[in-house]
Amino acid sequence: MFTVTPIPAFNDNYIWALTRASAGNKAVVVDPGDATPVMNWLQENQLELDAILITHHHADHTGGVAQLVSAFDVPVYGPKDSPFEGISQPLSQGDEIDILGLGLTIQAVPAHTRDHISYLQSQGTPQLFCGDTLFLAGCGRLFEGTAKQMLDAMHYFASLPDATEVYCTHEYSLANLSFAACVEPENTDITSTRERCHKLRENNQPTLPSTIAQEKLINPYMRTQVQAVINSAEHFSGNALSSDVEVLAALREWKNQF
């Protein structure tokens, strides 16, 4: 597995830096929206950039790529047919790539954006780099995709091993947990996770990574078949909801207004 280090950027982004002892002084970064903190981190740790991984085209995930490539001339992996033109190694559903001697499997998750992909490392403890699709207790806004696509993504994530570490790209946990607690006020797993995350943030520590096991217990978008979640979604929408897709769509619209 990778050693994963968060490089804070902007107000609430994390650029994930991947290293391995067996790979020497090489590092790979995921979604570098800003080159400066990456350059500083590499210099402080005497590391050389080996590759860049992109999950989707939004500028807060890609804005630092050009400067980093200019400095290091490394491959840029990312989704095929992306609006972001800085990708040199385009990837599609089911592709596998080698990063620092470990395999990563590509899953298309086109919900937040049409081009969104995730990267899964399966050796040892699995590690998921999921951009803005899955958050701790949340999911990304449906800017370009559909509720059905987001539900499909949630089903994929739920199918991964419970121990899978979830590395999303924003520190949205407390806001997401506040919403999740409104959806399921009696859910004690949400309550305990909120308390833990509050303590971490008070100490300026990341709340991430999450795990798939935790998300199954607290994430409303992965709990669309739970009766309490259905009841809350129906109360918000004012209608009976007949499918998981309708429940997820109602939850996402509720969160947009929350």
XYZ file of N, CA and C in Angstrom:
774
model
N 0.834 -1.195 0.000
C 0.000 0.000 0.000
C 0.876 1.254 0.000
N 0.262 2.378 -0.317
C 0.978 3.645 -0.325
C 1.031 4.249 1.076
N 2.084 5.003 1.342
C 2.043 5.982 2.416
C 1.396 7.227 1.831
N 0.298 7.678 2.429
C -0.483 8.782 1.878
C -0.397 9.979 2.822
N 0.016 11.113 2.273
C 0.177 12.337 3.055
C -0.712 13.430 2.493
N -1.515 14.105 3.339
C -2.332 15.208 2.839
C -1.511 16.485 2.712
N -1.612 17.137 1.567
C -1.038 18.466 1.373
C -2.212 19.436 1.294
N -2.447 20.241 2.338
C -3.598 21.154 2.308
C -3.437 22.200 1.209
N -4.564 22.555 0.579
C -4.578 23.585 -0.447
C -5.899 24.352 -0.371
N -5.852 25.629 -0.777
C -7.042 26.482 -0.755
C -7.668 26.458 0.641
N -9.005 26.506 0.712
C -9.662 26.525 2.019
C -9.875 25.143 2.600
N -10.159 24.152 1.732
C -10.554 22.850 2.265
C -10.162 21.689 1.365
N -9.249 21.916 0.404
C -8.791 20.822 -0.453
C -7.655 20.052 0.204
N -7.568 18.765 -0.138
C -6.379 17.975 0.145
C -5.813 17.469 -1.177
N -4.540 17.740 -1.407
C -3.797 17.105 -2.487
C -3.108 15.908 -1.845
N -3.427 14.710 -2.301
C -2.857 13.511 -1.688
C -1.513 13.181 -2.323
N -0.497 13.027 -1.492
C 0.841 12.660 -1.947
C 1.094 11.199 -1.615
N 1.479 10.425 -2.614
C 1.695 8.985 -2.460
C 3.185 8.687 -2.536
N 3.676 7.930 -1.563
C 5.074 7.501 -1.551
C 5.141 6.041 -1.132
N 6.279 5.417 -1.403
C 6.566 4.057 -0.949
C 8.049 3.973 -0.667
N 8.403 3.312 0.412
C 9.824 3.176 0.753
C 10.588 2.489 -0.373
N 9.961 1.503 -1.007
C 10.642 0.754 -2.065
C 10.819 1.571 -3.337
N 10.117 2.726 -3.425
C 10.220 3.572 -4.615
C 11.245 4.681 -4.448
N 11.968 4.667 -3.340
C 13.019 5.664 -3.128
C 12.446 7.052 -2.922
N 13.024 8.030 -3.593
C 12.663 9.427 -3.348
C 11.584 9.928 -4.296
N 10.772 9.025 -4.844
C 9.727 9.412 -5.780
C 8.381 9.583 -5.072
N 7.590 10.490 -5.604
C 6.252 10.738 -5.071
C 5.291 10.977 -6.227
N 4.016 10.666 -5.982
C 2.932 10.907 -6.933
C 1.880 11.744 -6.212
N 1.268 12.689 -6.911
C 0.228 13.501 -6.279
C -1.091 13.324 -7.006
N -2.176 13.425 -6.225
C -3.533 13.279 -6.742
C -4.236 14.627 -6.688
N -4.741 15.083 -7.826
C -5.556 16.300 -7.942
C -4.852 17.549 -7.401
N -3.695 17.904 -7.989
C -2.987 19.103 -7.526
C -3.614 20.382 -8.081
N -4.547 20.942 -7.352
C -5.164 22.181 -7.776
C -4.240 23.369 -7.707
N -3.219 23.275 -6.898
C -2.253 24.363 -6.708
C -0.861 23.749 -6.671
N 0.058 24.275 -7.483
C 1.406 23.711 -7.541
C 2.263 24.108 -6.349
N 2.045 25.290 -5.793
C 2.964 25.812 -4.775
C 3.082 24.917 -3.552
N 1.977 24.493 -2.913
C 2.145 23.613 -1.747
C 2.784 22.278 -2.096
N 2.555 21.791 -3.314
C 3.190 20.546 -3.740
C 4.694 20.741 -3.889
N 5.088 21.812 -4.548
C 6.522 22.100 -4.726
C 7.212 22.251 -3.371
N 6.563 22.953 -2.458
C 7.148 23.150 -1.128
C 7.286 21.825 -0.390
N 6.259 20.977 -0.481
C 6.289 19.686 0.213
C 7.376 18.783 -0.364
N 7.479 18.756 -1.673
C 8.515 17.936 -2.303
C 9.901 18.395 -1.875
N 10.120 19.699 -1.849
C 11.429 20.233 -1.461
C 11.728 19.932 0.002
N 10.739 20.119 0.863
C 10.939 19.869 2.294
C 11.276 18.410 2.570
N 10.725 17.509 1.771
C 10.922 16.079 1.991
C 11.937 15.461 1.046
N 12.597 16.319 0.254
C 13.642 15.882 -0.682
C 13.142 14.756 -1.580
N 11.981 15.003 -2.178
C 11.351 14.030 -3.058
C 11.215 14.597 -4.472
N 11.116 13.686 -5.420
C 10.974 14.067 -6.823
C 9.625 13.575 -7.327
N 8.902 14.437 -8.026
C 7.599 14.051 -8.543
C 7.758 13.037 -9.669
N 6.944 11.962 -9.601
C 7.043 10.873 -10.582
C 5.832 10.813 -11.504
N 4.670 11.266 -11.038
C 3.450 11.249 -11.857
C 2.375 12.072 -11.160
N 1.336 12.406 -11.924
C 0.173 13.130 -11.415
C -1.075 12.328 -11.776
N -1.994 12.188 -10.813
C -3.280 11.529 -11.041
C -4.396 12.567 -10.934
N -5.276 12.587 -11.913
C -6.404 13.518 -11.937
C -7.699 12.714 -11.905
N -8.666 13.146 -11.065
C -9.955 12.458 -11.020
C -10.999 13.111 -11.921
N -10.934 14.449 -12.071
C -11.901 15.147 -12.921
C -11.372 16.541 -13.228
N -12.094 17.267 -14.069
C -11.522 18.454 -14.700
C -11.597 19.736 -13.897
N -12.286 19.795 -12.789
C -12.465 21.053 -12.086
C -11.126 21.691 -11.709
N -11.088 23.018 -11.763
C -9.824 23.742 -11.636
C -9.149 23.546 -10.286
N -9.945 23.331 -9.223
C -9.315 23.142 -7.917
C -8.669 21.765 -7.791
N -8.778 20.957 -8.851
C -8.115 19.656 -8.900
C -7.028 19.602 -9.972
N -7.015 20.579 -10.852
C -6.100 20.542 -11.994
C -5.232 21.792 -12.139
N -5.509 22.829 -11.376
C -4.884 24.127 -11.601
C -3.372 24.161 -11.481
N -2.793 23.202 -10.745
C -1.347 23.198 -10.573
C -0.604 22.307 -11.536
N -1.326 21.628 -12.418
C -0.698 20.611 -13.269
C 0.361 21.212 -14.196
N 0.019 22.282 -14.897
C 0.935 22.842 -15.889
C 2.272 23.229 -15.258
N 2.234 23.870 -14.099
C 3.472 24.285 -13.440
C 4.291 23.074 -12.982
N 3.603 22.054 -12.479
C 4.310 20.860 -12.025
C 4.935 20.113 -13.194
N 4.214 20.004 -14.310
C 4.760 19.326 -15.483
C 5.941 20.104 -16.058
N 5.848 21.420 -16.009
C 6.956 22.248 -16.477
C 8.210 22.014 -15.642
N 8.011 21.794 -14.342
C 9.164 21.611 -13.452
C 9.690 20.184 -13.482
N 8.811 19.194 -13.685
C 9.220 17.790 -13.519
C 9.039 16.920 -14.761
N 8.288 17.384 -15.769
C 8.084 16.616 -17.006
C 7.631 15.191 -16.701
N 6.493 15.074 -16.005
C 5.976 13.762 -15.587
C 4.683 13.453 -16.332
N 4.302 12.173 -16.401
C 3.014 11.832 -17.004
C 1.853 12.307 -16.141
N 0.774 12.692 -16.815
C -0.451 13.113 -16.140
C -1.554 12.134 -16.524
N -1.962 11.317 -15.567
C -3.039 10.352 -15.773
C -4.372 11.015 -15.444
N -5.380 10.710 -16.235
C -6.689 11.281 -15.971
C -7.715 10.725 -16.922
N -8.980 11.151 -16.775
C -10.062 10.565 -17.560
C -9.967 10.907 -19.042
N -10.272 9.911 -19.857
C -10.374 10.109 -21.294
C -11.532 11.067 -21.599
N -11.376 11.845 -22.645
C -12.426 12.779 -23.087
C -12.765 13.808 -22.017
N -11.771 14.200 -21.234
C -11.976 15.224 -20.216
C -11.855 16.617 -20.825
N -12.626 17.587 -20.329
C -12.422 18.964 -20.766
C -11.033 19.506 -20.402
N -10.395 18.904 -19.398
C -9.051 19.333 -19.021
C -8.048 18.777 -20.037
N -7.309 19.667 -20.653
C -6.447 19.279 -21.766
C -5.026 18.899 -21.350
N -4.747 18.895 -20.051
C -3.392 18.609 -19.607
C -3.103 17.140 -19.350
N -4.023 16.254 -19.700
C -3.843 14.814 -19.456
C -3.034 14.201 -20.592
N -1.932 13.541 -20.246
C -1.099 12.887 -21.262
C -1.342 11.389 -21.336
N -1.942 10.825 -20.287
C -2.217 9.386 -20.230
C -3.704 9.196 -19.945
N -4.563 9.226 -20.985
C -6.005 9.130 -20.766
C -6.432 7.730 -20.330
N -7.393 7.685 -19.410
C -7.818 6.436 -18.799
C -9.313 6.223 -18.961
N -9.707 4.951 -19.090
C -11.106 4.575 -19.226
C -11.462 3.515 -18.192
N -12.760 3.262 -18.057
C -13.283 2.238 -17.164
C -12.520 0.923 -17.319
N -12.038 0.378 -16.192
C -11.381 -0.916 -16.198
C -9.898 -0.887 -16.492
N -9.352 0.255 -16.872
C -7.910 0.336 -17.103
C -7.145 0.088 -15.810
N -5.920 -0.384 -15.946
C -5.032 -0.572 -14.807
C -3.697 0.087 -15.114
N -3.152 0.777 -14.140
C -1.870 1.450 -14.308
C -0.950 1.082 -13.147
N 0.337 1.237 -13.365
C 1.333 0.974 -12.329
C 1.854 2.302 -11.806
N 1.718 2.501 -10.509
C 2.187 3.727 -9.860
C 3.091 3.343 -8.699
N 4.348 3.714 -8.787
C 5.336 3.412 -7.741
C 5.364 1.923 -7.417
N 5.129 1.085 -8.442
C 5.196 -0.362 -8.260
C 3.927 -1.009 -7.775
N 2.848 -0.237 -7.639
C 1.551 -0.786 -7.234
C 0.525 -0.558 -8.344
N -0.384 -1.502 -8.499
C -1.418 -1.372 -9.506
C -2.588 -0.542 -9.021
N -3.120 0.281 -9.901
C -4.334 1.045 -9.632
C -5.365 0.683 -10.688
N -6.599 0.428 -10.246
C -7.699 0.101 -11.146
C -8.612 1.310 -11.288
N -9.007 1.582 -12.525
C -9.797 2.770 -12.826
C -11.276 2.408 -12.883
N -12.089 3.191 -12.171
C -13.539 3.045 -12.217
C -14.146 4.368 -12.670
N -14.971 4.320 -13.713
C -15.695 5.517 -14.132
C -16.840 5.778 -13.162
N -16.887 6.992 -12.613
C -17.958 7.381 -11.686
C -18.504 8.747 -12.120
N -19.164 8.802 -13.290
C -19.574 10.079 -13.889
C -20.852 10.633 -13.280
N -20.747 11.225 -12.111
C -21.929 11.793 -11.466
C -21.708 13.271 -11.132
N -20.659 13.564 -10.372
C -20.290 14.952 -10.063
C -19.941 15.690 -11.352
N -19.117 15.061 -12.187
C -18.851 15.515 -13.554
C -18.936 14.301 -14.477
N -19.097 14.549 -15.765
C -19.197 13.445 -16.713
C -17.887 12.680 -16.839
N -16.757 13.359 -16.605
C -15.453 12.713 -16.832
C -14.875 12.079 -15.570
N -15.588 12.074 -14.460
C -15.000 11.687 -13.171
C -14.619 10.200 -13.128
N -13.414 9.925 -12.625
C -12.961 8.550 -12.398
C -12.429 8.440 -10.974
N -12.298 7.198 -10.494
C -11.628 6.935 -9.214
C -10.511 5.932 -9.443
N -9.580 5.904 -8.499
C -8.417 5.028 -8.551
C -8.440 4.133 -7.317
N -8.289 2.819 -7.517
C -8.297 1.868 -6.407
C -6.998 1.081 -6.380
N -6.337 1.123 -5.227
C -5.151 0.322 -4.959
C -5.578 -0.817 -4.043
N -5.302 -2.074 -4.445
C -5.880 -3.229 -3.745
C -4.882 -4.085 -2.984
N -3.599 -3.749 -2.989
C -2.608 -4.571 -2.299
C -2.532 -4.188 -0.828
N -2.611 -5.184 0.065
C -2.641 -4.872 1.493
C -3.974 -4.236 1.846
N -3.951 -3.137 2.573
C -5.179 -2.385 2.838
C -5.564 -1.621 1.585
N -6.746 -1.867 1.020
C -7.131 -1.145 -0.195
C -7.231 0.358 0.070
N -6.913 1.136 -0.962
C -6.944 2.594 -0.866
C -7.681 3.144 -2.078
N -8.686 3.980 -1.823
C -9.534 4.547 -2.864
C -9.311 6.054 -2.941
N -9.003 6.528 -4.145
C -8.848 7.962 -4.390
C -10.011 8.383 -5.289
N -10.985 9.060 -4.663
C -12.304 9.206 -5.281
C -12.687 10.650 -5.551
N -11.747 11.582 -5.485
C -12.030 12.956 -5.868
C -13.219 13.542 -5.146
N -14.213 13.980 -5.927
C -15.397 14.632 -5.369
C -16.659 13.792 -5.523
N -16.509 12.479 -5.677
C -17.701 11.633 -5.805
C -18.178 11.161 -4.442
N -17.308 10.514 -3.686
C -17.643 10.051 -2.332
C -16.882 10.890 -1.321
N -17.606 11.462 -0.376
C -17.003 12.168 0.759
C -17.321 11.416 2.048
N -16.637 11.757 3.110
C -17.025 11.246 4.417
C -18.445 11.736 4.683
N -19.370 10.809 4.786
C -20.785 11.086 5.056
C -21.462 11.902 3.952
N -20.891 11.912 2.755
C -21.496 12.722 1.707
C -21.159 12.258 0.312
N -21.638 13.028 -0.662
C -21.294 12.811 -2.067
C -21.215 14.167 -2.746
N -20.631 14.193 -3.931
C -20.485 15.449 -4.649
C -21.805 15.939 -5.236
N -21.849 17.232 -5.507
C -23.009 17.783 -6.198
C -23.119 17.189 -7.602
N -24.340 17.107 -8.084
C -24.586 16.560 -9.418
C -24.510 17.692 -10.443
N -23.289 18.154 -10.707
C -23.120 19.267 -11.646
C -23.395 18.843 -13.087
N -22.916 17.671 -13.474
C -23.032 17.238 -14.866
C -23.702 15.865 -15.015
N -23.749 15.092 -13.949
C -24.300 13.746 -14.016
C -25.677 13.662 -13.396
N -26.141 12.432 -13.206
C -27.503 12.180 -12.735
C -27.491 11.457 -11.393
N -28.650 11.458 -10.755
C -28.797 10.713 -9.506
C -28.568 9.225 -9.733
N -28.993 8.710 -10.874
C -28.763 7.294 -11.189
C -27.272 7.006 -11.274
N -26.516 7.879 -11.893
C -25.068 7.684 -11.976
C -24.427 7.740 -10.590
N -24.902 8.641 -9.733
C -24.350 8.708 -8.383
C -24.712 7.454 -7.596
N -25.932 6.957 -7.757
C -26.315 5.724 -7.077
C -25.448 4.563 -7.552
N -25.184 4.491 -8.853
C -24.294 3.450 -9.380
C -22.911 3.554 -8.752
N -22.421 4.784 -8.598
C -21.114 4.983 -7.957
C -21.144 4.515 -6.512
N -22.239 4.831 -5.794
C -22.353 4.407 -4.402
C -22.387 2.879 -4.300
N -23.064 2.221 -5.239
C -23.089 0.759 -5.243
C -21.692 0.195 -5.475
N -20.938 0.822 -6.377
C -19.550 0.384 -6.595
C -18.732 0.543 -5.319
N -18.813 1.705 -4.701
C -18.029 1.935 -3.480
C -18.427 0.943 -2.386
N -19.728 0.687 -2.253
C -20.206 -0.238 -1.225
C -19.730 -1.664 -1.475
N -19.398 -1.978 -2.732
C -18.937 -3.328 -3.066
C -17.475 -3.558 -2.697
N -16.752 -2.494 -2.366
C -15.332 -2.621 -2.032
C -15.179 -3.190 -0.623
N -14.012 -3.749 -0.301
C -13.800 -4.282 1.051
C -14.033 -3.218 2.119
N -14.596 -3.638 3.239
C -14.903 -2.703 4.322
C -13.673 -1.926 4.784
N -12.500 -2.551 4.718
C -11.275 -1.910 5.210
C -10.724 -0.848 4.261
N -11.314 -0.718 3.074
C -10.808 0.238 2.090
C -10.757 1.644 2.663
N -9.590 2.273 2.566
C -9.429 3.664 3.004
C -9.940 4.595 1.913
N -10.722 5.587 2.312
C -11.376 6.498 1.378
C -10.692 7.863 1.445
N -10.012 8.214 0.356
C -9.306 9.489 0.266
C -10.044 10.398 -0.711
N -10.959 11.200 -0.189
C -11.619 12.216 -1.006
C -10.807 13.513 -0.924
N -11.259 14.541 -1.632
C -10.364 15.680 -1.836
C -10.802 16.962 -1.139
N -11.796 16.877 -0.256
C -12.219 18.071 0.476
C -12.492 17.730 1.941
N -12.260 18.709 2.797
C -12.556 18.594 4.219
C -13.983 19.095 4.444
N -14.938 18.270 4.027
C -16.365 18.594 4.149
C -17.040 17.795 5.258
N -16.265 17.087 6.058
C -16.842 16.070 6.932
C -17.847 16.625 7.930
N -17.524 17.721 8.608
C -18.427 18.217 9.644
C -19.749 18.689 9.050
N -19.693 19.371 7.916
C -20.931 19.808 7.265
C -21.749 18.605 6.802
N -21.077 17.612 6.243
C -21.793 16.413 5.798
C -22.417 15.673 6.966
N -21.691 15.582 8.070
C -22.208 14.878 9.245
C -23.379 15.623 9.877
N -23.347 16.943 9.813
C -24.476 17.723 10.311
C -25.740 17.403 9.516
N -25.587 17.296 8.203
C -26.729 16.917 7.362
C -27.164 15.481 7.643
N -26.188 14.570 7.717
C -26.511 13.163 7.970
C -27.275 12.999 9.279
N -26.931 13.802 10.272
C -27.625 13.729 11.559
C -29.075 14.200 11.442
N -29.348 15.126 10.520
C -30.739 15.527 10.290
C -31.515 14.423 9.575
N -30.836 13.719 8.684
C -31.486 12.622 7.965
C -31.784 11.466 8.911
N -30.803 11.140 9.764
C -30.953 10.019 10.705
C -30.594 10.467 12.118
N -31.474 11.197 12.794
C -31.146 11.724 14.127
C -30.907 10.652 15.185
N -31.403 9.441 14.955
C -31.211 8.379 15.943
C -29.984 7.511 15.656
N -29.218 7.845 14.633
C -28.070 7.029 14.231
C -26.873 7.353 15.133
N -26.540 6.445 16.039
C -25.466 6.697 17.007
C -24.081 6.649 16.348
N -23.959 5.964 15.215
C -22.676 5.972 14.499
C -22.366 7.363 13.965
N -23.398 8.056 13.488
C -23.201 9.437 13.044
C -22.793 10.313 14.222
N -23.452 10.145 15.344
C -23.137 10.943 16.537
C -21.688 10.763 16.970
N -21.244 9.529 17.057
C -19.867 9.275 17.505
C -18.849 9.749 16.479
N -19.171 9.622 15.193
C -18.251 10.102 14.160
C -18.150 11.619 14.200
N -19.253 12.315 14.433
C -19.226 13.782 14.566
C -18.318 14.198 15.717
N -18.451 13.504 16.849
C -17.624 13.856 18.004
C -16.145 13.667 17.698
N -15.823 12.560 17.048
C -14.421 12.286 16.706
C -13.888 13.318 15.717
N -14.700 13.648 14.713
C -14.243 14.602 13.699
C -14.107 16.015 14.270
N -15.000 16.388 15.180
C -14.875 17.691 15.842
C -13.530 17.792 16.578
N -13.156 16.758 17.289
C -11.886 16.772 18.018
C -10.703 16.874 17.068
N -10.771 16.150 15.950
C -9.693 16.224 14.966
C -9.557 17.634 14.408
N -10.673 18.259 14.049
C -10.611 19.598 13.465
C -10.175 20.646 14.488
N -10.569 20.447 15.751
C -10.108 21.366 16.795
C -8.593 21.359 16.914
N -7.985 20.206 16.597
C -6.536 20.071 16.621
C -5.917 20.257 15.238
N -6.717 20.798 14.301
C -6.260 21.066 12.935
C -5.760 19.810 12.241
N -6.399 18.672 12.546
C -6.061 17.401 11.920
C -7.122 17.028 10.888
N -6.732 16.353 9.810
C -7.730 15.913 8.822
C -8.670 14.877 9.422
N -9.899 14.885 8.973
C -10.851 13.839 9.365
C -10.717 12.618 8.459
N -9.882 12.692 7.465
C -9.705 11.649 6.464
C -8.411 10.892 6.683
N -8.319 9.642 6.185
C -9.317 8.963 5.367
C -10.467 8.406 6.188
N -11.584 8.226 5.494
C -12.675 7.426 6.032
C -12.421 5.984 5.615
N -13.395 5.116 5.872
C -13.348 3.736 5.370
C -14.703 3.395 4.777
N -14.731 2.402 3.925
C -16.006 1.945 3.366
C -16.914 1.433 4.478
N -16.341 0.741 5.463
C -17.161 0.261 6.581
C -17.857 1.418 7.286
N -17.135 2.504 7.528
C -17.719 3.661 8.199
C -18.799 4.292 7.325
N -18.526 4.424 6.037
C -19.494 5.064 5.149
C -20.808 4.297 5.091
N -20.734 2.981 5.141
C -21.967 2.191 5.133
C -22.838 2.485 6.358
N -22.227 2.939 7.428
C -22.947 3.217 8.668
C -23.456 4.644 8.769
N -22.816 5.592 8.080
C -23.116 7.015 8.313
C -23.511 7.803 7.077
N -23.230 7.292 5.883
C -23.403 8.093 4.673
C -24.821 7.913 4.114
N -25.654 8.942 4.147
C -27.037 8.761 3.699
C -27.152 8.298 2.248
N -26.187 8.677 1.415
C -26.260 8.312 -0.002
C -25.891 6.851 -0.236
N -25.318 6.209 0.774
C -25.064 4.775 0.720
C -26.090 4.000 1.543
N -27.098 4.713 2.049
C -28.089 4.106 2.939
C -29.511 4.362 2.416
N -29.656 4.389 1.098
C -30.940 4.745 0.490
C -32.000 3.662 0.643
N -31.613 2.474 1.153
C -32.593 1.418 1.410
C -32.965 1.333 2.893
N -32.364 2.189 3.721
C -32.682 2.207 5.151
C -33.977 2.998 5.361
N -34.901 2.421 6.107
C -36.225 3.029 6.222
C -36.176 4.432 6.802
N -35.330 4.665 7.793
C -35.257 5.998 8.393
C -34.797 7.036 7.371
N -33.884 6.628 6.489
C -33.402 7.533 5.434
C -34.512 7.801 4.427
N -35.231 6.748 4.036
C -36.353 6.903 3.104
C -37.408 7.837 3.693
N -37.725 7.643 4.959
C -38.746 8.472 5.610
C -38.348 9.953 5.597
N -37.089 10.223 5.905
C -36.627 11.615 5.928
C -36.632 12.224 4.534
N -36.208 11.440 3.541
C -36.204 11.936 2.159
C -37.630 12.224 1.692
N -38.559 11.361 2.060
C -39.968 11.578 1.681
C -40.531 12.803 2.388
N -40.152 13.009 3.629
C -40.629 14.184 4.366
C -40.136 15.460 3.707
N -38.867 15.458 3.280
C -38.327 16.635 2.597
C -39.044 16.881 1.277
N -39.215 15.825 0.495
C -39.759 15.982 -0.856
C -41.278 16.183 -0.869
N -41.937 15.731 0.207
C -43.388 15.830 0.256
C -44.093 14.797 -0.599
N -43.338 13.791 -1.034
C -43.895 12.753 -1.896
C -43.412 11.381 -1.442
N -44.181 10.351 -1.796
C -43.694 8.985 -1.633
C -42.618 8.735 -2.676
N -41.550 8.081 -2.271
C -40.421 7.810 -3.166
C -40.354 6.313 -3.405
N -40.335 5.920 -4.664
C -40.519 4.509 -4.996
C -39.232 3.785 -5.354
N -38.090 4.485 -5.334
C -36.843 3.831 -5.723
C -35.660 4.460 -5.003
N -34.549 3.723 -4.969
C -33.308 4.249 -4.404
C -32.868 5.515 -5.119
N -33.051 5.556 -6.430
C -32.640 6.736 -7.207
C -33.433 7.964 -6.750
N -34.732 7.805 -6.553
C -35.546 8.932 -6.093
C -35.135 9.380 -4.698
N -34.784 8.426 -3.840
C -34.330 8.765 -2.493
C -33.024 9.549 -2.566
N -32.078 9.057 -3.355
C -30.792 9.757 -3.466
C -30.986 11.147 -4.057
N -31.816 11.264 -5.077
C -32.051 12.574 -5.697
C -32.646 13.552 -4.683
N -33.585 13.077 -3.869
C -34.185 13.938 -2.854
C -33.160 14.353 -1.808
N -32.336 13.399 -1.378
C -31.298 13.713 -0.396
C -30.322 14.744 -0.932
N -29.915 14.597 -2.203
C -28.924 15.502 -2.763
C -29.520 16.917 -2.900
N -30.790 16.992 -3.309
C -31.441 18.307 -3.415
C -31.601 18.937 -2.037
N -31.929 18.143 -1.041
C -32.045 18.622 0.339
C -30.697 19.165 0.809
N -29.635 18.420 0.544
C -28.304 18.869 0.954
C -27.911 20.164 0.251
N -28.323 20.317 -1.012
C -28.018 21.564 -1.739
C -28.597 22.770 -1.038
N -29.718 22.573 -0.352
C -30.422 23.680 0.329
C -30.086 23.764 1.812
N -29.320 22.819 2.309
C -29.120 22.676 3.754
C -28.246 23.802 4.314
